[in-house]
PDB file of C-alpha atoms in Angstrom:
ATOM      1  CA  MET A  30      -0.007   0.000  -0.014  1.00 73.00           C
ATOM      2  CA  TYR A  31       1.320   3.431  -0.975  1.00 80.00           C
ATOM      3  CA  ASN A  32      -0.338   6.307   0.873  1.00 83.00           C
ATOM      4  CA  ARG A  33       2.110   9.149   0.557  1.00 90.00           C
ATOM      5  CA  GLU A  34       0.611  12.578  -0.207  1.00 94.00           C
ATOM      6  CA  ILE A  35       2.258  15.529  -1.907  1.00 98.00           C
ATOM      7  CA  ARG A  36       1.771  18.851  -0.090  1.00 98.00           C
ATOM      8  CA  THR A  37       0.621  21.919  -1.976  1.00 99.00           C
ATOM      9  CA  VAL A  38       2.209  25.312  -1.208  1.00 99.00           C
ATOM     10  CA  ASN A  39       1.861  28.752  -2.732  1.00 98.00           C
ATOM     11  CA  MET A  40       4.733  30.655  -4.251  1.00 97.00           C
ATOM     12  CA  THR A  41       5.325  33.974  -2.494  1.00 96.00           C
ATOM     13  CA  ARG A  42       8.682  35.150  -3.888  1.00 94.00           C
ATOM     14  CA  TYR A  43      10.870  34.474  -6.897  1.00 93.00           C
ATOM     15  CA  VAL A  44      14.400  34.395  -5.484  1.00 94.00           C
ATOM     16  CA  THR A  45      16.846  33.580  -8.325  1.00 93.00           C
ATOM     17  CA  PRO A  46      17.042  31.573 -11.544  1.00 92.00           C
ATOM     18  CA  LEU A  47      19.231  28.477 -11.790  1.00 91.00           C
ATOM     19  CA  ARG A  48      20.752  29.011 -15.178  1.00 73.00           C
ATOM     20  CA  GLU A  49      22.569  25.695 -15.341  1.00 67.00           C
ATOM     21  CA  GLY A  50      19.225  24.042 -16.066  1.00 58.00           C
ATOM     22  CA  GLY A  51      18.052  24.167 -19.675  1.00 64.00           C
ATOM     23  CA  SER A  52      14.420  24.613 -18.535  1.00 74.00           C
ATOM     24  CA  LEU A  53      15.412  27.582 -16.357  1.00 88.00           C
ATOM     25  CA  PRO A  54      14.319  26.323 -12.937  1.00 95.00           C
ATOM     26  CA  ALA A  55      14.530  28.725 -10.029  1.00 95.00           C
ATOM     27  CA  ILE A  56      14.801  29.036  -6.299  1.00 97.00           C
ATOM     28  CA  VAL A  57      11.514  30.345  -4.897  1.00 97.00           C
ATOM     29  CA  GLU A  58      10.064  30.982  -1.479  1.00 98.00           C
ATOM     30  CA  CYS A  59       6.642  29.607  -0.553  1.00 98.00           C
ATOM     31  CA  ASP A  60       4.027  30.336   2.068  1.00 98.00           C
ATOM     32  CA  ASP A  61       5.260  27.564   4.376  1.00 98.00           C
ATOM     33  CA  GLY A  62       8.457  29.602   4.896  1.00 98.00           C
ATOM     34  CA  PHE A  63      10.745  27.234   2.976  1.00 98.00           C
ATOM     35  CA  ASP A  64      12.751  27.592  -0.225  1.00 99.00           C
ATOM     36  CA  TYR A  65      12.245  25.224  -3.159  1.00 99.00           C
ATOM     37  CA  VAL A  66      13.715  24.591  -6.558  1.00 98.00           C
ATOM     38  CA  ILE A  67      10.723  24.991  -8.868  1.00 97.00           C
ATOM     39  CA  LYS A  68      10.283  23.294 -12.182  1.00 96.00           C
ATOM     40  CA  PHE A  69       7.925  25.409 -14.300  1.00 96.00           C
ATOM     41  CA  ARG A  70       5.081  23.947 -16.356  1.00 96.00           C
ATOM     42  CA  GLY A  71       5.642  26.728 -18.885  1.00 94.00           C
ATOM     43  CA  ALA A  72       9.196  25.586 -19.661  1.00 93.00           C
ATOM     44  CA  GLY A  73      10.223  23.793 -22.873  1.00 85.00           C
ATOM     45  CA  GLN A  74       9.003  20.262 -22.164  1.00 87.00           C
ATOM     46  CA  GLY A  75       5.866  21.462 -20.319  1.00 92.00           C
ATOM     47  CA  VAL A  76       4.088  19.262 -17.810  1.00 96.00           C
ATOM     48  CA  LYS A  77       5.670  16.109 -19.216  1.00 95.00           C
ATOM     49  CA  ALA A  78       8.933  17.034 -17.483  1.00 95.00           C
ATOM     50  CA  LEU A  79       6.989  17.547 -14.248  1.00 97.00           C
ATOM     51  CA  ILE A  80       5.325  14.125 -14.651  1.00 98.00           C
ATOM     52  CA  ALA A  81       8.703  12.428 -15.152  1.00 98.00           C
ATOM     53  CA  GLU A  82      10.152  14.354 -12.236  1.00 98.00           C
ATOM     54  CA  LEU A  83       7.399  13.305  -9.881  1.00 98.00           C
ATOM     55  CA  LEU A  84       7.285   9.651 -10.890  1.00 99.00           C
ATOM     56  CA  GLY A  85      11.079   9.207 -10.930  1.00 99.00           C
ATOM     57  CA  GLY A  86      11.536  11.048  -7.672  1.00 98.00           C
ATOM     58  CA  GLU A  87       8.930   9.147  -5.737  1.00 99.00           C
ATOM     59  CA  MET A  88      10.176   5.804  -7.091  1.00 99.00           C
ATOM     60  CA  ALA A  89      13.652   6.798  -5.872  1.00 99.00           C
ATOM     61  CA  ARG A  90      12.208   7.621  -2.458  1.00 98.00           C
ATOM     62  CA  GLN A  91      10.445   4.238  -2.324  1.00 98.00           C
ATOM     63  CA  LEU A  92      13.865   2.606  -2.875  1.00 99.00           C
ATOM     64  CA  ASP A  93      15.200   4.465   0.182  1.00 98.00           C
ATOM     65  CA  LEU A  94      17.400   6.680  -1.925  1.00 99.00           C
ATOM     66  CA  ASN A  95      17.936  10.203  -0.604  1.00 98.00           C
ATOM     67  CA  MET A  96      15.475  12.388  -2.477  1.00 98.00           C
ATOM     68  CA  PRO A  97      14.432  15.953  -1.493  1.00 98.00           C
ATOM     69  CA  GLU A  98      10.777  16.405  -0.663  1.00 98.00           C
ATOM     70  CA  LEU A  99       8.572  17.149  -3.670  1.00 99.00           C
ATOM     71  CA  VAL A 100       5.709  19.619  -3.362  1.00 99.00           C
ATOM     72  CA  PHE A 101       3.122  21.015  -5.699  1.00 99.00           C
ATOM     73  CA  ILE A 102       3.665  24.766  -6.019  1.00 99.00           C
ATOM     74  CA  HIS A 103       0.680  26.872  -6.963  1.00 98.00           C
ATOM     75  CA  LEU A 104       1.689  29.992  -8.904  1.00 96.00           C
ATOM     76  CA  VAL A 105      -0.469  33.044  -9.412  1.00 92.00           C
ATOM     77  CA  ASP A 106       1.576  35.385 -11.582  1.00 81.00           C
ATOM     78  CA  THR A 107       2.085  38.556  -9.628  1.00 77.00           C
ATOM     79  CA  PHE A 108       5.846  38.251 -10.150  1.00 79.00           C
ATOM     80  CA  SER A 109       6.538  38.836 -13.842  1.00 73.00           C
ATOM     81  CA  LYS A 110       5.767  42.573 -13.673  1.00 71.00           C
ATOM     82  CA  SER A 111       8.784  43.129 -11.409  1.00 69.00           C
ATOM     83  CA  GLU A 112      11.136  40.839 -13.356  1.00 71.00           C
ATOM     84  CA  GLY A 113      13.531  42.499 -15.754  1.00 69.00           C
ATOM     85  CA  ASP A 114      14.458  39.387 -17.784  1.00 76.00           C
ATOM     86  CA  GLU A 115      11.952  38.864 -20.612  1.00 84.00           C
ATOM     87  CA  GLU A 116      12.577  35.139 -20.751  1.00 86.00           C
ATOM     88  CA  ILE A 117      11.751  34.799 -17.038  1.00 89.00           C
ATOM     89  CA  GLN A 118       8.725  37.088 -17.468  1.00 90.00           C
ATOM     90  CA  ASP A 119       7.297  34.771 -20.130  1.00 89.00           C
ATOM     91  CA  LEU A 120       8.102  31.660 -18.091  1.00 92.00           C
ATOM     92  CA  LEU A 121       6.173  33.019 -15.101  1.00 92.00           C
ATOM     93  CA  LYS A 122       3.229  34.080 -17.241  1.00 91.00           C
ATOM     94  CA  PHE A 123       2.950  30.636 -18.883  1.00 93.00           C
ATOM     95  CA  SER A 124       3.362  28.751 -15.581  1.00 96.00           C
ATOM     96  CA  GLU A 125       0.269  29.865 -13.729  1.00 95.00           C
ATOM     97  CA  GLY A 126      -1.327  26.957 -11.901  1.00 96.00           C
ATOM     98  CA  LEU A 127       0.294  23.851 -10.478  1.00 98.00           C
ATOM     99  CA  ASN A 128       4.042  23.454 -10.800  1.00 98.00           C
ATOM    100  CA  LEU A 129       6.492  21.095  -9.094  1.00 99.00           C
ATOM    101  CA  GLY A 130       8.977  22.014  -6.417  1.00 98.00           C
ATOM    102  CA  MET A 131      11.820  20.208  -4.667  1.00 98.00           C
ATOM    103  CA  SER A 132      13.192  21.166  -1.279  1.00 99.00           C
ATOM    104  CA  TYR A 133      16.244  23.376  -1.725  1.00 98.00           C
ATOM    105  CA  LEU A 134      19.336  21.705  -0.164  1.00 98.00           C
ATOM    106  CA  SER A 135      21.341  24.719   0.890  1.00 96.00           C
ATOM    107  CA  GLY A 136      25.023  24.114   0.706  1.00 96.00           C
ATOM    108  CA  ALA A 137      24.789  20.959  -1.426  1.00 96.00           C
ATOM    109  CA  ILE A 138      27.543  20.373  -3.962  1.00 95.00           C
ATOM    110  CA  THR A 139      27.342  18.691  -7.343  1.00 95.00           C
ATOM    111  CA  TYR A 140      28.457  15.057  -7.312  1.00 96.00           C
ATOM    112  CA  ASP A 141      31.935  14.669  -8.772  1.00 95.00           C
ATOM    113  CA  PRO A 142      32.675  11.071  -9.903  1.00 92.00           C
ATOM    114  CA  LEU A 143      36.398  11.624  -9.362  1.00 91.00           C
ATOM    115  CA  VAL A 144      36.229  12.605  -5.691  1.00 91.00           C
ATOM    116  CA  SER A 145      32.711  12.088  -4.337  1.00 92.00           C
ATOM    117  CA  ILE A 146      31.733   8.981  -2.430  1.00 86.00           C
ATOM    118  CA  ALA A 147      28.817   6.767  -3.545  1.00 93.00           C
ATOM    119  CA  ASP A 148      27.811   3.648  -1.664  1.00 95.00           C
ATOM    120  CA  PRO A 149      27.855   0.626  -4.026  1.00 98.00           C
ATOM    121  CA  LEU A 150      24.284  -0.398  -3.150  1.00 98.00           C
ATOM    122  CA  ALA A 151      22.922   3.138  -3.553  1.00 98.00           C
ATOM    123  CA  ALA A 152      24.812   3.477  -6.841  1.00 98.00           C
ATOM    124  CA  SER A 153      23.359   0.194  -8.023  1.00 99.00           C
ATOM    125  CA  LYS A 154      19.772   1.250  -7.142  1.00 99.00           C
ATOM    126  CA  VAL A 155      20.223   4.510  -9.027  1.00 99.00           C
ATOM    127  CA  VAL A 156      21.543   2.712 -12.108  1.00 99.00           C
ATOM    128  CA  LEU A 157      18.653   0.264 -12.249  1.00 99.00           C
ATOM    129  CA  LEU A 158      16.062   2.908 -11.440  1.00 99.00           C
ATOM    130  CA  ASP A 159      17.367   4.971 -14.353  1.00 99.00           C
ATOM    131  CA  SER A 160      17.165   1.923 -16.601  1.00 99.00           C
ATOM    132  CA  ILE A 161      13.508   1.442 -15.593  1.00 99.00           C
ATOM    133  CA  ILE A 162      12.495   5.040 -16.199  1.00 99.00           C
ATOM    134  CA  THR A 163      14.807   5.477 -19.217  1.00 98.00           C
ATOM    135  CA  ASN A 164      16.635   8.391 -17.669  1.00 98.00           C
ATOM    136  CA  ILE A 165      19.146   9.644 -20.234  1.00 95.00           C
ATOM    137  CA  ASP A 166      20.431  12.465 -18.097  1.00 94.00           C
ATOM    138  CA  ARG A 167      22.699  11.068 -15.386  1.00 97.00           C
ATOM    139  CA  THR A 168      26.076  11.133 -17.124  1.00 97.00           C
ATOM    140  CA  HIS A 169      29.571  12.373 -16.347  1.00 95.00           C
ATOM    141  CA  ARG A 170      28.687  15.577 -18.205  1.00 92.00           C
ATOM    142  CA  ASN A 171      25.543  16.202 -16.158  1.00 92.00           C
ATOM    143  CA  THR A 172      25.348  14.004 -13.049  1.00 96.00           C
ATOM    144  CA  ASN A 173      22.073  15.227 -11.548  1.00 96.00           C
ATOM    145  CA  LEU A 174      23.378  14.036  -8.192  1.00 98.00           C
ATOM    146  CA  LEU A 175      24.268  16.021  -5.092  1.00 97.00           C
ATOM    147  CA  ASN A 176      26.396  15.451  -2.028  1.00 96.00           C
ATOM    148  CA  TRP A 177      24.681  16.945   1.008  1.00 96.00           C
ATOM    149  CA  ASN A 178      25.351  16.235   4.684  1.00 94.00           C
ATOM    150  CA  LYS A 179      27.901  13.617   3.632  1.00 91.00           C
ATOM    151  CA  ALA A 180      25.308  11.650   1.693  1.00 95.00           C
ATOM    152  CA  LEU A 181      24.378  11.093  -1.965  1.00 97.00           C
ATOM    153  CA  TRP A 182      21.096  12.693  -3.091  1.00 98.00           C
ATOM    154  CA  VAL A 183      19.313  12.088  -6.388  1.00 98.00           C
ATOM    155  CA  ILE A 184      17.613  14.959  -8.238  1.00 97.00           C
ATOM    156  CA  ASP A 185      16.214  15.879 -11.590  1.00 95.00           C
ATOM    157  CA  HIS A 186      14.351  13.039 -13.350  1.00 96.00           C
ATOM    158  CA  GLY A 187      12.669  15.337 -15.881  1.00 94.00           C
ATOM    159  CA  ALA A 188      14.387  13.812 -18.918  1.00 93.00           C
ATOM    160  CA  SER A 189      13.016  10.355 -18.085  1.00 97.00           C
ATOM    161  CA  LEU A 190      10.091   8.527 -19.648  1.00 97.00           C
ATOM    162  CA  TYR A 191      10.781  10.005 -23.031  1.00 92.00           C
ATOM    163  CA  PHE A 192       8.200   7.671 -24.626  1.00 92.00           C
ATOM    164  CA  HIS A 193       5.501  10.144 -23.501  1.00 92.00           C
ATOM    165  CA  HIS A 194       6.690  12.809 -25.939  1.00 85.00           C
ATOM    166  CA  SER A 195       5.188  10.558 -28.600  1.00 81.00           C
ATOM    167  CA  TRP A 196       2.535   8.182 -27.263  1.00 81.00           C
ATOM    168  CA  GLU A 197       2.548   5.982 -30.311  1.00 82.00           C
ATOM    169  CA  GLY A 198       4.402   2.715 -29.767  1.00 88.00           C
ATOM    170  CA  TRP A 199       4.699   3.047 -26.003  1.00 93.00           C
ATOM    171  CA  LYS A 200       4.071  -0.737 -25.470  1.00 94.00           C
ATOM    172  CA  ASP A 201       7.043  -1.519 -27.716  1.00 94.00           C
ATOM    173  CA  HIS A 202       9.137   1.095 -25.927  1.00 94.00           C
ATOM    174  CA  ALA A 203       8.353  -0.509 -22.543  1.00 96.00           C
ATOM    175  CA  GLN A 204       9.928  -3.773 -23.688  1.00 97.00           C
ATOM    176  CA  ARG A 205      13.186  -2.297 -24.931  1.00 97.00           C
ATOM    177  CA  LYS A 206      16.536  -2.508 -23.269  1.00 98.00           C
ATOM    178  CA  PHE A 207      18.330   0.673 -22.246  1.00 98.00           C
ATOM    179  CA  PRO A 208      21.750   0.681 -23.956  1.00 98.00           C
ATOM    180  CA  MET A 209      22.444   4.240 -22.806  1.00 97.00           C
ATOM    181  CA  ILE A 210      23.131   2.822 -19.332  1.00 98.00           C
ATOM    182  CA  LYS A 211      26.715   2.398 -20.516  1.00 98.00           C
ATOM    183  CA  ASP A 212      27.158   6.156 -20.056  1.00 98.00           C
ATOM    184  CA  HIS A 213      25.742   6.296 -16.513  1.00 98.00           C
ATOM    185  CA  VAL A 214      27.940   8.240 -14.124  1.00 98.00           C
ATOM    186  CA  LEU A 215      27.453   5.704 -11.298  1.00 98.00           C
ATOM    187  CA  LEU A 216      27.937   2.534 -13.361  1.00 98.00           C
ATOM    188  CA  ALA A 217      31.512   1.992 -12.287  1.00 97.00           C
ATOM    189  CA  LYS A 218      30.481   2.200  -8.644  1.00 97.00           C
ATOM    190  CA  ALA A 219      27.401  -0.024  -9.051  1.00 98.00           C
ATOM    191  CA  ALA A 220      28.944  -3.191  -7.635  1.00 98.00           C
ATOM    192  CA  ARG A 221      25.741  -4.541  -6.080  1.00 99.00           C
ATOM    193  CA  LEU A 222      23.338  -4.730  -8.998  1.00 99.00           C
ATOM    194  CA  GLU A 223      21.912  -8.099  -8.086  1.00 99.00           C
ATOM    195  CA  ASP A 224      21.123  -6.891  -4.560  1.00 99.00           C
ATOM    196  CA  ALA A 225      19.539  -3.707  -5.998  1.00 99.00           C
ATOM    197  CA  LYS A 226      17.436  -5.861  -8.346  1.00 99.00           C
ATOM    198  CA  SER A 227      16.034  -7.797  -5.379  1.00 99.00           C
ATOM    199  CA  ILE A 228      15.178  -4.562  -3.566  1.00 99.00           C
ATOM    200  CA  ILE A 229      13.382  -3.220  -6.642  1.00 99.00           C
ATOM    201  CA  LYS A 230      11.307  -6.395  -6.967  1.00 99.00           C
ATOM    202  CA  GLU A 231      10.341  -6.073  -3.315  1.00 98.00           C
ATOM    203  CA  LYS A 232       9.659  -2.342  -3.134  1.00 98.00           C
ATOM    204  CA  LEU A 233       8.316  -1.378  -6.565  1.00 99.00           C
ATOM    205  CA  THR A 234       5.293  -3.645  -6.693  1.00 98.00           C
ATOM    206  CA  PRO A 235       2.264  -2.924  -8.896  1.00 98.00           C
ATOM    207  CA  ASP A 236       0.356  -1.581  -5.875  1.00 98.00           C
ATOM    208  CA  ILE A 237       3.183   0.890  -5.150  1.00 98.00           C
ATOM    209  CA  ILE A 238       3.440   1.954  -8.790  1.00 99.00           C
ATOM    210  CA  GLU A 239      -0.343   2.532  -8.859  1.00 98.00           C
ATOM    211  CA  GLY A 240      -0.100   4.733  -5.771  1.00 98.00           C
ATOM    212  CA  ILE A 241       2.767   6.783  -7.171  1.00 98.00           C
ATOM    213  CA  VAL A 242       1.127   7.289 -10.550  1.00 98.00           C
ATOM    214  CA  ASN A 243      -2.142   8.269  -8.844  1.00 98.00           C
ATOM    215  CA  LEU A 244      -0.302  11.276  -7.362  1.00 98.00           C
ATOM    216  CA  LEU A 245      -0.323  12.877 -10.837  1.00 98.00           C
ATOM    217  CA  PRO A 246      -2.807  15.783 -10.963  1.00 97.00           C
ATOM    218  CA  ASP A 247      -5.544  15.646 -13.623  1.00 97.00           C
ATOM    219  CA  ASP A 248      -4.371  19.066 -14.676  1.00 94.00           C
ATOM    220  CA  TRP A 249      -1.071  17.631 -15.897  1.00 97.00           C
ATOM    221  CA  LEU A 250      -2.849  14.871 -17.828  1.00 95.00           C
ATOM    222  CA  SER A 251      -5.236  16.953 -19.864  1.00 89.00           C
ATOM    223  CA  GLU A 252      -3.123  17.892 -22.877  1.00 77.00           C
ATOM    224  CA  ALA A 253      -5.503  18.629 -25.709  1.00 64.00           C
ATOM    225  CA  SER A 254      -3.279  17.102 -28.414  1.00 67.00           C
ATOM    226  CA  ILE A 255      -3.705  13.585 -26.950  1.00 74.00           C
ATOM    227  CA  ASP A 256      -7.085  11.885 -27.231  1.00 81.00           C
ATOM    228  CA  ALA A 257      -7.177  10.221 -23.806  1.00 87.00           C
ATOM    229  CA  THR A 258      -8.667  10.975 -20.404  1.00 93.00           C
ATOM    230  CA  PRO A 259      -6.409  11.603 -17.385  1.00 95.00           C
ATOM    231  CA  GLU A 260      -7.284   8.142 -16.062  1.00 96.00           C
ATOM    232  CA  GLU A 261      -6.459   6.531 -19.369  1.00 94.00           C
ATOM    233  CA  ARG A 262      -3.074   8.272 -19.334  1.00 95.00           C
ATOM    234  CA  ARG A 263      -2.399   7.135 -15.791  1.00 97.00           C
ATOM    235  CA  ALA A 264      -3.126   3.564 -16.955  1.00 97.00           C
ATOM    236  CA  VAL A 265      -0.432   3.925 -19.617  1.00 96.00           C
ATOM    237  CA  TYR A 266       2.155   5.112 -17.090  1.00 98.00           C
ATOM    238  CA  LYS A 267       1.279   2.262 -14.767  1.00 98.00           C
ATOM    239  CA  GLU A 268       1.553  -0.404 -17.457  1.00 98.00           C
ATOM    240  CA  PHE A 269       4.753   1.092 -18.850  1.00 98.00           C
ATOM    241  CA  LEU A 270       6.486   1.157 -15.449  1.00 99.00           C
ATOM    242  CA  ASN A 271       5.204  -2.276 -14.410  1.00 99.00           C
ATOM    243  CA  THR A 272       6.422  -3.752 -17.686  1.00 98.00           C
ATOM    244  CA  ARG A 273       9.869  -2.221 -17.165  1.00 99.00           C
ATOM    245  CA  ILE A 274      10.032  -3.612 -13.664  1.00 99.00           C
ATOM    246  CA  GLU A 275       8.895  -7.059 -14.868  1.00 99.00           C
ATOM    247  CA  ASN A 276      11.939  -6.948 -17.203  1.00 99.00           C
ATOM    248  CA  ILE A 277      14.358  -6.027 -14.403  1.00 99.00           C
ATOM    249  CA  ASP A 278      16.373  -9.259 -14.879  1.00 99.00           C
ATOM    250  CA  VAL A 279      17.147  -8.206 -18.467  1.00 99.00           C
ATOM    251  CA  LEU A 280      17.958  -4.625 -17.462  1.00 99.00           C
ATOM    252  CA  THR A 281      20.220  -5.874 -14.658  1.00 99.00           C
ATOM    253  CA  LYS A 282      22.145  -8.140 -16.986  1.00 99.00           C
ATOM    254  CA  GLU A 283      22.508  -5.269 -19.430  1.00 99.00           C
ATOM    255  CA  ALA A 284      24.009  -3.086 -16.717  1.00 99.00           C
ATOM    256  CA  ILE A 285      26.329  -5.843 -15.526  1.00 99.00           C
ATOM    257  CA  ASP A 286      27.553  -6.427 -19.072  1.00 99.00           C
ATOM    258  CA  ALA A 287      28.086  -2.656 -19.502  1.00 98.00           C
ATOM    259  CA  ARG A 288      30.318  -2.696 -16.434  1.00 98.00           C
ATOM    260  CA  GLY A 289      32.542  -5.190 -18.229  1.00 91.00           C
TER     261      GLY A 289
END
């Protein structure tokens, strides 16, 4: 049984953009008094990046990986008028409504594969999770990992689940291997892939996947260009993820072979 809820907060202040992100995320303050890194629905990939972020992040949390809290951030645009950057003005205007935020880990540093420490089991779980969700964006060039309080934290799953940018053929996509795992930044440290596989089978059951997918707001699943109801789209995400997890033996062997 998965009964986690995602809190909803209201954005009260735009603090600063994070220009290293292609989608121009930002640090914002919300009405609970905390700072968050916000991913805007009005950015390039739209709500699909938010969907991937939420699903990947909550699956990581279920695997006991360190993952900052995710919140829904409601934005009413009273901020763009005082913003001098036209790109940010437009982003705020087009992002009214429900966005996604992640707790801001003040003082965290970007994971450096040459000097940072990664536990072999945690590394193995991240590698296999990324194989399941087809995350192409955890490489040496862009690790999307942080070290904070002497621990490894996973962030930024927005490039995952790229099948949903073109719904046609998603069943075939769910059955595919993930050869890009050979470029994963943690692959060399993933020395416990078989143990990680067992944990995934235990912790990412169909009931758990159903609960995680059910967190997705209807508002994010109502894209006019796709002829499907929000519930029908949730069913696709559930079947896609469950199929990937059913194929975890194949994905594990692929990762082991890639390690050489």
